[in-house]
XYZ file of C-alpha atoms in Angstrom:
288
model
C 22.651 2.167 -28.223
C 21.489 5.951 -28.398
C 19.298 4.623 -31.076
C 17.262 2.117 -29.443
C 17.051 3.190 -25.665
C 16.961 6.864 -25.829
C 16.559 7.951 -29.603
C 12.378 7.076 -29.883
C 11.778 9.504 -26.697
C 14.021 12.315 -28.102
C 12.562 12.100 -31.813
C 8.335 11.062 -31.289
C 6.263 13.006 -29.124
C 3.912 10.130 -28.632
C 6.821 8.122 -27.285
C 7.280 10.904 -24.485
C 3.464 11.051 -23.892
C 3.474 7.271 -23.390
C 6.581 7.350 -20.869
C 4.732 9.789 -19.286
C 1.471 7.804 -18.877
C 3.528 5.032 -17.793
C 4.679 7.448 -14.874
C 1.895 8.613 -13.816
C 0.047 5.181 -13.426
C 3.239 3.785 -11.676
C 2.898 6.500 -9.001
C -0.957 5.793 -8.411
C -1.473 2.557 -9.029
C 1.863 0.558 -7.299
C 1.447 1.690 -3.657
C -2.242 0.770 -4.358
C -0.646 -2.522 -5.482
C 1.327 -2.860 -2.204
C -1.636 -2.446 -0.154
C -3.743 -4.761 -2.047
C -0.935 -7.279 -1.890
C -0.910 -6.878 2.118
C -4.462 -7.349 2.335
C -4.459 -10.412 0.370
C -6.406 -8.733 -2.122
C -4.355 -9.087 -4.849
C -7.129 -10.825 -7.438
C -9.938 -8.283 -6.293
C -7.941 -5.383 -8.424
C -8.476 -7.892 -11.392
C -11.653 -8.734 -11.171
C -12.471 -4.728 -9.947
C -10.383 -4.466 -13.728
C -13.260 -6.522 -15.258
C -15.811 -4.599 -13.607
C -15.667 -1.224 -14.959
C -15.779 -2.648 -18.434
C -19.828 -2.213 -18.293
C -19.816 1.131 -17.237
C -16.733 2.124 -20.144
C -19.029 0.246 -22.330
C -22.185 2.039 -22.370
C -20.165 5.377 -22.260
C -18.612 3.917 -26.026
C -22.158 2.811 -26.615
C -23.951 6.685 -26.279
C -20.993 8.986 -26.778
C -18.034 7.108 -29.362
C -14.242 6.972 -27.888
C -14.421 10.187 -25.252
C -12.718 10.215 -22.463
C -15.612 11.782 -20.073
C -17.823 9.314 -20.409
C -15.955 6.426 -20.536
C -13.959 7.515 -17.280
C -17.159 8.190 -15.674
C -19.230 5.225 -16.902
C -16.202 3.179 -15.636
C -15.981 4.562 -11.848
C -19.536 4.015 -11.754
C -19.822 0.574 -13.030
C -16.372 -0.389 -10.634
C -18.086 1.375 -7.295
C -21.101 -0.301 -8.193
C -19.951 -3.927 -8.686
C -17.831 -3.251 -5.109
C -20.986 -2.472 -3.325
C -23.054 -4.733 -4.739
C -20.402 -7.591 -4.112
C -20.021 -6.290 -0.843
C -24.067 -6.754 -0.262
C -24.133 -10.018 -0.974
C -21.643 -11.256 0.739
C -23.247 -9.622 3.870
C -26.504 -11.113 3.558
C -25.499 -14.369 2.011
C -23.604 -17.255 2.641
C -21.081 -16.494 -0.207
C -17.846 -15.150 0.477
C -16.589 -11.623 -0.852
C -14.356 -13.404 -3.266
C -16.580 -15.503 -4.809
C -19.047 -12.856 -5.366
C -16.697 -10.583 -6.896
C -15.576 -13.094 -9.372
C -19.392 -13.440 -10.282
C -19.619 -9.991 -10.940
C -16.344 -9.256 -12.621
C -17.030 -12.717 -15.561
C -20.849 -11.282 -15.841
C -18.982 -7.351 -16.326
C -16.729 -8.505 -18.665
C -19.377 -10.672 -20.961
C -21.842 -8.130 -20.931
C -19.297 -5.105 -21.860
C -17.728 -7.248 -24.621
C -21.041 -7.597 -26.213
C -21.857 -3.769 -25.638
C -19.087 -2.823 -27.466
C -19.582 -5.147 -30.034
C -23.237 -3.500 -30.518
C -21.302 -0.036 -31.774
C -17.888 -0.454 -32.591
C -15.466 -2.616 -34.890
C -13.249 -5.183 -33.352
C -10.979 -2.102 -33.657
C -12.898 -0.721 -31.029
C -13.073 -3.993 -28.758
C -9.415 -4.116 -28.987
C -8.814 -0.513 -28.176
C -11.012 -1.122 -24.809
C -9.787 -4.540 -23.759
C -5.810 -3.661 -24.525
C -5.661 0.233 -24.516
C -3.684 2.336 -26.442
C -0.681 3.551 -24.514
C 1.077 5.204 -27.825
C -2.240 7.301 -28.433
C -2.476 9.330 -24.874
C -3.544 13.103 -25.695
C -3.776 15.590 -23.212
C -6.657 14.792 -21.780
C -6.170 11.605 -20.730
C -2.436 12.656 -19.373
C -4.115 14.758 -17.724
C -6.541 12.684 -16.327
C -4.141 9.779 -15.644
C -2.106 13.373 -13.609
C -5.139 14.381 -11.680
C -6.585 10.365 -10.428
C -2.141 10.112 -9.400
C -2.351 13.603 -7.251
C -5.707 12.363 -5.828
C -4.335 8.974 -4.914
C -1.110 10.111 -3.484
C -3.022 12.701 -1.074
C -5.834 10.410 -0.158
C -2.679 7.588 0.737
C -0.490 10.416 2.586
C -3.896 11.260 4.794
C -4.881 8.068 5.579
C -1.607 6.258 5.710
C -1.575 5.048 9.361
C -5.056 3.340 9.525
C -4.328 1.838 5.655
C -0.893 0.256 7.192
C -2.451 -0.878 10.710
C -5.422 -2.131 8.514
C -2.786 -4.159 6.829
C -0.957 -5.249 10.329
C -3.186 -5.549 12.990
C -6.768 -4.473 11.909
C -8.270 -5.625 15.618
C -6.264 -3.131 17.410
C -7.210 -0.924 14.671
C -10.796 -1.632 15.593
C -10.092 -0.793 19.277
C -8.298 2.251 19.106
C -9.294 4.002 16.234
C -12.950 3.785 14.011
C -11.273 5.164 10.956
C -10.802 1.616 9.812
C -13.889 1.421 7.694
C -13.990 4.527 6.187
C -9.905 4.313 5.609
C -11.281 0.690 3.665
C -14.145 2.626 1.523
C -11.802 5.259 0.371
C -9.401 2.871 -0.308
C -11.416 1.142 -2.552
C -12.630 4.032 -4.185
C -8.868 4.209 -5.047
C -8.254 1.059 -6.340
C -11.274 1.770 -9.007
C -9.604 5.172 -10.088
C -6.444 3.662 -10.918
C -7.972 0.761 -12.793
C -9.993 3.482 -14.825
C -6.645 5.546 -15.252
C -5.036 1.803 -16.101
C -7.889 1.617 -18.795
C -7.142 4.305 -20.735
C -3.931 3.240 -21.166
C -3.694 -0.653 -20.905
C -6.956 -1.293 -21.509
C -9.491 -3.239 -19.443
C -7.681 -6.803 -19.500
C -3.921 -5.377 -18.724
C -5.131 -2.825 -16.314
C -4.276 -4.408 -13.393
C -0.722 -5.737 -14.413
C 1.083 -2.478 -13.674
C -0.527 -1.972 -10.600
C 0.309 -5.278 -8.938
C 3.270 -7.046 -10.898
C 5.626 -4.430 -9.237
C 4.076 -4.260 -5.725
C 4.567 -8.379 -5.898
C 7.813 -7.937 -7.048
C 8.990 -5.163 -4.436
C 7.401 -7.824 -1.807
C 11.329 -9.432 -2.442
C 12.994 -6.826 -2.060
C 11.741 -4.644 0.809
C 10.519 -5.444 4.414
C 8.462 -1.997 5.763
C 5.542 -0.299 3.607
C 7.327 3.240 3.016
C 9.950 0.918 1.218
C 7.582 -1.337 -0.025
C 5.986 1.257 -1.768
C 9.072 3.365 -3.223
C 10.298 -0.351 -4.793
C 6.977 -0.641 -6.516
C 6.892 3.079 -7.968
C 10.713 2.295 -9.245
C 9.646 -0.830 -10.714
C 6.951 0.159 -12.055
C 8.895 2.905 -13.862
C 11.453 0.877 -14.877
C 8.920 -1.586 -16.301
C 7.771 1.562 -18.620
C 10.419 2.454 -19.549
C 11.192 -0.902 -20.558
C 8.308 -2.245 -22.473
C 8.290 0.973 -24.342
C 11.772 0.337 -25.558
C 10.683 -3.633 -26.197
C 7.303 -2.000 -28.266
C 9.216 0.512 -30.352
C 12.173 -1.563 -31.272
C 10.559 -5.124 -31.799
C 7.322 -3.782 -33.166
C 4.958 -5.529 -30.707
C 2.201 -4.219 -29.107
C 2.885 -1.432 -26.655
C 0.355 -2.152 -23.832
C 1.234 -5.773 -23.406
C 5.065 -5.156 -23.897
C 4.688 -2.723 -20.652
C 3.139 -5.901 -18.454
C 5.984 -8.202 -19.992
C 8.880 -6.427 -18.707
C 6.805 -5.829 -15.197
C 6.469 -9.622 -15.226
C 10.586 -9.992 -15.941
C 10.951 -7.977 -13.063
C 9.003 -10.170 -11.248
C 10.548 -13.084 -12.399
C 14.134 -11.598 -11.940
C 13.083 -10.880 -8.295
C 11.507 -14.118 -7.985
C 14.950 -15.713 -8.429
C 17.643 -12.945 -7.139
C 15.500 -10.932 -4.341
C 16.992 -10.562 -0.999
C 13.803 -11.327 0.898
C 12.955 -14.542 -0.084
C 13.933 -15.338 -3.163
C 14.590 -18.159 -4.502
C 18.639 -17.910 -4.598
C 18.949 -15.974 -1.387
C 16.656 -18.905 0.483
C 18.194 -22.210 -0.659
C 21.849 -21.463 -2.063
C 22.988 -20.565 1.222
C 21.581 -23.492 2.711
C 23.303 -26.566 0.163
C 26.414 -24.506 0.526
C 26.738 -24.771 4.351
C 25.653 -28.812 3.770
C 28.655 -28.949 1.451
């Protein structure tokens, strides 16, 4: 048992440098989950995922695999496809949604073939999965710095993020933080999905950022709690998928968003608010 669950952490340092990664976007990127999740904005982080692939892209296409211009070609290309979604749906008859899912197919075509320009299929496969057993310092301390940045922007703005998320008209009439609270937000969201990048790559990005916040949605009622359930689970699903990766030999990244989708699944089923046993077995037994 030593062997399989704690043995690969103690003996390779890229297996610590990976749980480690795995932290640090678990921290960031699950209470951004939770908040996306209460605004009913849970598909924008994926197509938001999709859109920073351009930007990633042409920072492959000038400069090779460095982190630098990839991270900042990526922020770029995600703030830019969120304002320019936002534009049109302002001046337009189309809806924010469907304008972001425009942008995000068109993103992910066009960095696909930009890629494809330079680099090997090696290449495409290191920017559409990531490589989560390859994290150097840099990057961990990247994925460190976009985590501290996250959890002090969330700690300042915490009150007009959660009465966003409640009741954004008295929001509107008490405060006018609202909008600028909903920018920096944003801003947020695309600096975890860049941090997801580096380590999931561009397609699995999203998965630990919202598989755990939808999963803590059964098992918590407030946000505080909310958020704390996500960060565990998203930990825990880490952890996990490592463990699955290393001792199964399958692929690292994708092993990660499997055992954050059995969580989901197990909570699904078993969670105390609203699941699926919890809300009906209850009920046939008092009919019996």
């Amino acid at each position: 048992m030593y062997d399989m669950l704690i043995g690969p952490f103690v003996e390779f340092e890229f297996m610590r440098r990976a749980l480690v990664g795995a932290v640090a976007l678990s921290l960031g990127g699950a209470p951004i989950g939770v908040f996306l999740m209460l605004r009913r904005m849970s598909l924008m982080g994926d197509a938001m995922a999709h859109a920073i692939l351009p930007g990633a892209a042409v920072g492959f296409l000038v400069f090779g695999l460095q982190l630098i211009p990839m991270t900042v070609g990526g922020i770029v290309a995600g703030l830019a496809v969120v304002f320019a979604a936002g534009v049109v749906a302002r001046f337009t008859a189309l809806k924010e949604d469907a304008s972001l899912a425009a942008f995000y197919l068109i993103s992910l075509a066009l960095g696909v073939i930009i890629v494809s320009m330079r680099g090997s299929n090696v290449d495409l496969m290191h920017v559409l999965f990531g490589t989560v057993l390859a994290l150097d310092d840099p990057t961990l301390l990247l994925l460190a710095g976009i985590t501290t940045v996250t959890l002090i922007a969330l700690a300042v703005l915490w009150r007009p993020l959660v009465l966003d998320c409640v009741d954004p008209g008295f929001l509107r009439s008490v405060s006018r933080a609202g909008a600028p609270a909903h920018m920096v937000f944003l801003g947020l969201v695309v600096l975890n999905l860049v941090a997801g990048f580096h380590a999931l790559g561009t397609l699995l990005a999203v998965g630990l950022m919202m598989l755990p916040a939808i999963a803590a949605r059964f098992w918590g009622r407030d946000v505080t709690a909310l958020c704390g359930i996500a960060i565990l689970f998203g930990v825990v699903s880490g952890y996990a998928g490592l463990v699955l990766s290393y001792n199964m030999a399958t692929p690292s990244g994708p092993s990660i968003v499997l055992m954050a989708g059995l969580v989901y699944a197990v909570s699904l089923v078993f969670g105390p608010r609203g699941g699926l046993v919890p809300t009906y077995w209850p009920a046939r037994h008092r009919e019996a």
